Amino acid sequence: GAVVSQHPSRVICKSGTSVKIECRSLDFQATTMFWYRQFPKQSLMLMATSNEGSKATYEQGVEKDKFLINHASLTLSTLTVTSAHPEDSSFYICSAKPLAGSYNEQFFGPGTRLTVL
Amino acid sequence: GQQLNQSPQSMFIQEGEDVSMNCTSSSIFNTWLWYKQDPGEGPVLLIALYKAGELTSNGRLTAQFGITRKDSFLNISASIPSDVGIYFCAGQLGGGSNYKLTFGKGTLLTVNP
């Protein structure tokens, strides 16, 4: 149980294009999903918190117009990197917090490697 | 954003040895989580701790929630080659809508067979 998937696993795009990354909780409903960014040999940095049916909450320094988040259902959140540039190249990881139960664990997806040329 | 102080940054050990790593914070957390990340993959939850002083085991892994709520450690006993990876601690305040995780910088573990 508690499986989170991401699609695509890796994407290469040209500078100026937009890229959409999907995060799905496969066997549970998630009240909240989180989007992280990880640079090589570094830790995970939270970008935004996404709640179903409401606007995402972005961390300080994260451009909300650049990283569009939509949380359409209790099992799906999407991150769109708009007008991507080479500096947006990174490993993007989502996590989901289960709706059921009283525990606070977050379960992570396998990540999406974005390379912007 | 805020990060936890995790140490050591890296460890090189022989198969069979025990390993210990820890995290400290200047602020209190109500939940401590330990994750392992393999290259190119997302973190996998190893152990979750919810009470100060709590000691929890998961196979060869043992973790403790510090009594001050500002620290936690993870021990791995009798290490094996598949223990190789990056281990992250994460703290969470919890309650209400505050489920954000604050991550340590990670401990890179290398196990020599």
Coordinates of N, CA, C and O in Angstrom, one line a residue, chain A residues 31-32 34 36 38 41-46 49 51 59 91 93 95 97 102-111 113, chain B residues 1-3 31 33 35 37 40-45 48 50 86 88 92-95 97 99-101 103-106:
Chain A
T31 N -5.1 13.9 1.2 CA -5.6 15.3 1.6 C -4.7 16.3 1.0 O -5.1 17.3 0.5
T32 N -3.4 16.0 1.1 CA -2.4 17.0 0.7 C -1.3 16.3 -0.1 O -0.9 15.2 0.3
F34 N 2.6 17.3 -1.9 CA 3.7 18.2 -1.8 C 4.6 18.1 -3.0 O 4.8 17.0 -3.5
Y36 N 8.5 18.8 -4.3 CA 9.9 19.1 -3.9 C 10.8 19.2 -5.2 O 10.5 18.6 -6.2
Q38 N 15.0 18.7 -6.1 CA 16.3 18.2 -5.6 C 17.4 18.4 -6.6 O 17.3 17.8 -7.7
K41 N 23.2 15.8 -5.4 CA 23.9 15.7 -4.1 C 23.4 16.7 -3.1 O 24.1 17.1 -2.2
Q42 N 22.2 17.1 -3.2 CA 21.6 18.0 -2.2 C 20.3 17.4 -1.7 O 19.8 16.4 -2.2
S43 N 19.8 18.0 -0.7 CA 18.6 17.5 0.0 C 17.3 18.0 -0.8 O 17.4 18.7 -1.8
L44 N 16.2 17.5 -0.3 CA 14.9 17.9 -0.9 C 14.5 19.3 -0.4 O 14.5 19.5 0.8
M45 N 14.1 20.1 -1.3 CA 13.6 21.5 -0.9 C 12.1 21.6 -1.3 O 11.8 21.4 -2.5
L46 N 11.3 21.9 -0.3 CA 9.9 22.0 -0.6 C 9.6 23.2 -1.4 O 10.1 24.3 -1.2
T49 N 2.9 23.3 -1.3 CA 1.9 22.4 -0.7 C 0.6 22.5 -1.4 O 0.1 23.6 -1.6
N51 N -3.4 21.3 -1.8 CA -4.6 20.7 -1.2 C -5.7 20.6 -2.2 O -5.9 21.6 -3.0
E59 N 6.3 28.0 -1.2 CA 7.4 28.4 -0.3 C 8.0 29.7 -0.8 O 7.9 30.0 -1.9
F91 N 15.6 17.5 -10.4 CA 14.8 16.3 -10.1 C 13.6 16.7 -9.3 O 13.8 17.3 -8.2
I93 N 10.2 15.9 -7.2 CA 9.6 14.7 -6.5 C 8.3 15.2 -5.8 O 8.3 16.3 -5.2
S95 N 5.1 14.2 -3.0 CA 4.8 13.3 -1.9 C 3.3 13.5 -1.6 O 2.7 14.5 -2.0
K97 N 0.2 12.8 1.5 CA -0.2 12.5 2.8 C -1.6 11.8 2.8 O -2.5 12.4 2.3
S102 N -4.6 8.6 11.4 CA -4.1 9.7 12.1 C -2.6 10.0 12.0 O -2.0 10.8 12.6
Y103 N -2.0 9.2 11.1 CA -0.5 9.4 11.0 C -0.2 10.5 10.0 O -0.9 10.8 9.1
N104 N 1.0 11.0 10.2 CA 1.5 12.1 9.4 C 2.5 11.8 8.3 O 3.1 12.7 7.8
E105 N 2.7 10.5 8.1 CA 3.7 10.2 7.1 C 3.4 10.7 5.7 O 2.2 10.9 5.4
Q106 N 4.4 11.0 5.0 CA 4.3 11.3 3.6 C 4.9 10.2 2.8 O 6.0 9.8 3.1
F107 N 4.3 9.9 1.7 CA 4.9 8.8 0.8 C 5.3 9.5 -0.5 O 4.5 10.3 -1.1
F108 N 6.5 9.2 -1.0 CA 7.0 9.9 -2.1 C 6.9 9.1 -3.4 O 6.9 7.9 -3.4
G109 N 6.8 9.9 -4.5 CA 6.8 9.3 -5.8 C 8.3 9.0 -6.2 O 9.2 9.4 -5.5
P110 N 8.5 8.4 -7.3 CA 9.8 8.0 -7.8 C 10.6 9.2 -8.4 O 11.8 9.0 -8.7
G111 N 9.9 10.3 -8.6 CA 10.7 11.5 -9.1 C 10.6 11.6 -10.6 O 10.3 10.6 -11.3
R113 N 12.9 13.4 -13.7 CA 14.1 14.2 -14.0 C 13.8 15.1 -15.2 O 13.5 14.6 -16.3
Chain B
G1 N 15.1 27.4 2.6 CA 14.3 27.1 3.8 C 15.1 26.5 4.9 O 16.3 26.2 4.8
Q2 N 14.4 26.3 6.0 CA 15.1 25.8 7.2 C 15.6 24.3 6.9 O 14.9 23.5 6.3
Q3 N 16.7 24.0 7.5 CA 17.2 22.6 7.4 C 17.7 22.1 8.7 O 18.1 22.9 9.6
T31 N 7.0 15.2 15.0 CA 7.1 13.9 14.3 C 8.5 13.9 13.7 O 9.0 15.0 13.2
L33 N 10.8 11.6 10.9 CA 10.8 10.5 9.9 C 12.2 10.3 9.4 O 12.9 11.2 9.3
Y35 N 14.1 8.5 6.1 CA 13.9 8.1 4.7 C 15.2 7.6 4.1 O 16.3 8.1 4.5
Q37 N 17.0 7.1 0.3 CA 16.9 7.4 -1.2 C 18.0 6.7 -2.0 O 19.2 6.9 -1.7
G40 N 18.5 8.4 -8.3 CA 17.4 8.5 -9.3 C 16.1 8.1 -8.9 O 15.2 8.0 -9.7
E41 N 15.8 7.9 -7.6 CA 14.5 7.5 -7.1 C 14.0 8.4 -6.0 O 14.8 9.2 -5.5
G42 N 12.8 8.3 -5.6 CA 12.2 9.0 -4.5 C 12.6 8.4 -3.2 O 12.9 7.2 -3.1
P43 N 12.5 9.2 -2.1 CA 12.8 8.7 -0.8 C 11.7 7.6 -0.4 O 10.6 7.7 -0.7
V44 N 12.2 6.6 0.3 CA 11.3 5.6 0.9 C 11.3 5.7 2.4 O 12.4 5.8 3.0
L45 N 10.1 5.7 3.0 CA 10.0 5.8 4.4 C 10.5 4.6 5.1 O 10.1 3.5 4.8
A48 N 8.9 6.0 11.3 CA 8.2 7.2 11.7 C 8.2 7.2 13.3 O 7.8 6.2 13.9
Y50 N 6.6 9.4 16.7 CA 5.6 10.3 17.0 C 5.6 10.8 18.5 O 4.9 11.8 18.8
I86 N 21.4 7.2 0.4 CA 21.4 8.4 1.1 C 20.2 8.3 2.1 O 19.1 8.1 1.8
F88 N 17.9 10.3 4.9 CA 17.5 11.6 5.3 C 16.6 11.6 6.5 O 15.8 10.7 6.6
Q92 N 8.7 17.2 11.4 CA 7.4 17.8 11.0 C 6.7 18.3 12.3 O 6.7 17.6 13.3
L93 N 6.1 19.5 12.2 CA 5.3 20.0 13.3 C 4.0 19.3 13.4 O 3.6 18.9 14.5
G94 N 3.3 19.1 12.3 CA 2.0 18.5 12.3 C 0.9 19.3 12.9 O 1.2 20.5 13.3
G95 N -0.2 18.8 13.0 CA -1.4 19.5 13.6 C -1.9 20.5 12.6 O -1.2 21.1 11.9
S97 N -3.0 22.2 9.5 CA -2.6 21.9 8.2 C -1.1 21.9 8.0 O -0.5 22.0 6.9
Y99 N 1.7 20.1 7.8 CA 2.3 18.8 7.6 C 3.6 18.9 6.8 O 4.1 17.9 6.3
K100 N 4.1 20.1 6.6 CA 5.4 20.2 5.8 C 6.5 19.5 6.5 O 6.6 19.4 7.7
L101 N 7.4 18.9 5.7 CA 8.6 18.2 6.2 C 9.8 19.2 6.0 O 9.9 19.8 5.0
F103 N 13.8 18.8 5.9 CA 14.7 17.7 5.7 C 16.1 18.0 6.1 O 16.6 19.2 6.0
G104 N 16.9 17.0 6.6 CA 18.3 17.1 6.8 C 19.0 17.1 5.5 O 18.4 16.8 4.5
K105 N 20.3 17.3 5.5 CA 21.1 17.3 4.2 C 21.4 15.9 3.8 O 22.0 15.8 2.7
G106 N 21.2 14.9 4.6 CA 21.4 13.6 4.2 C 22.8 13.0 4.6 O 23.7 13.7 4.8

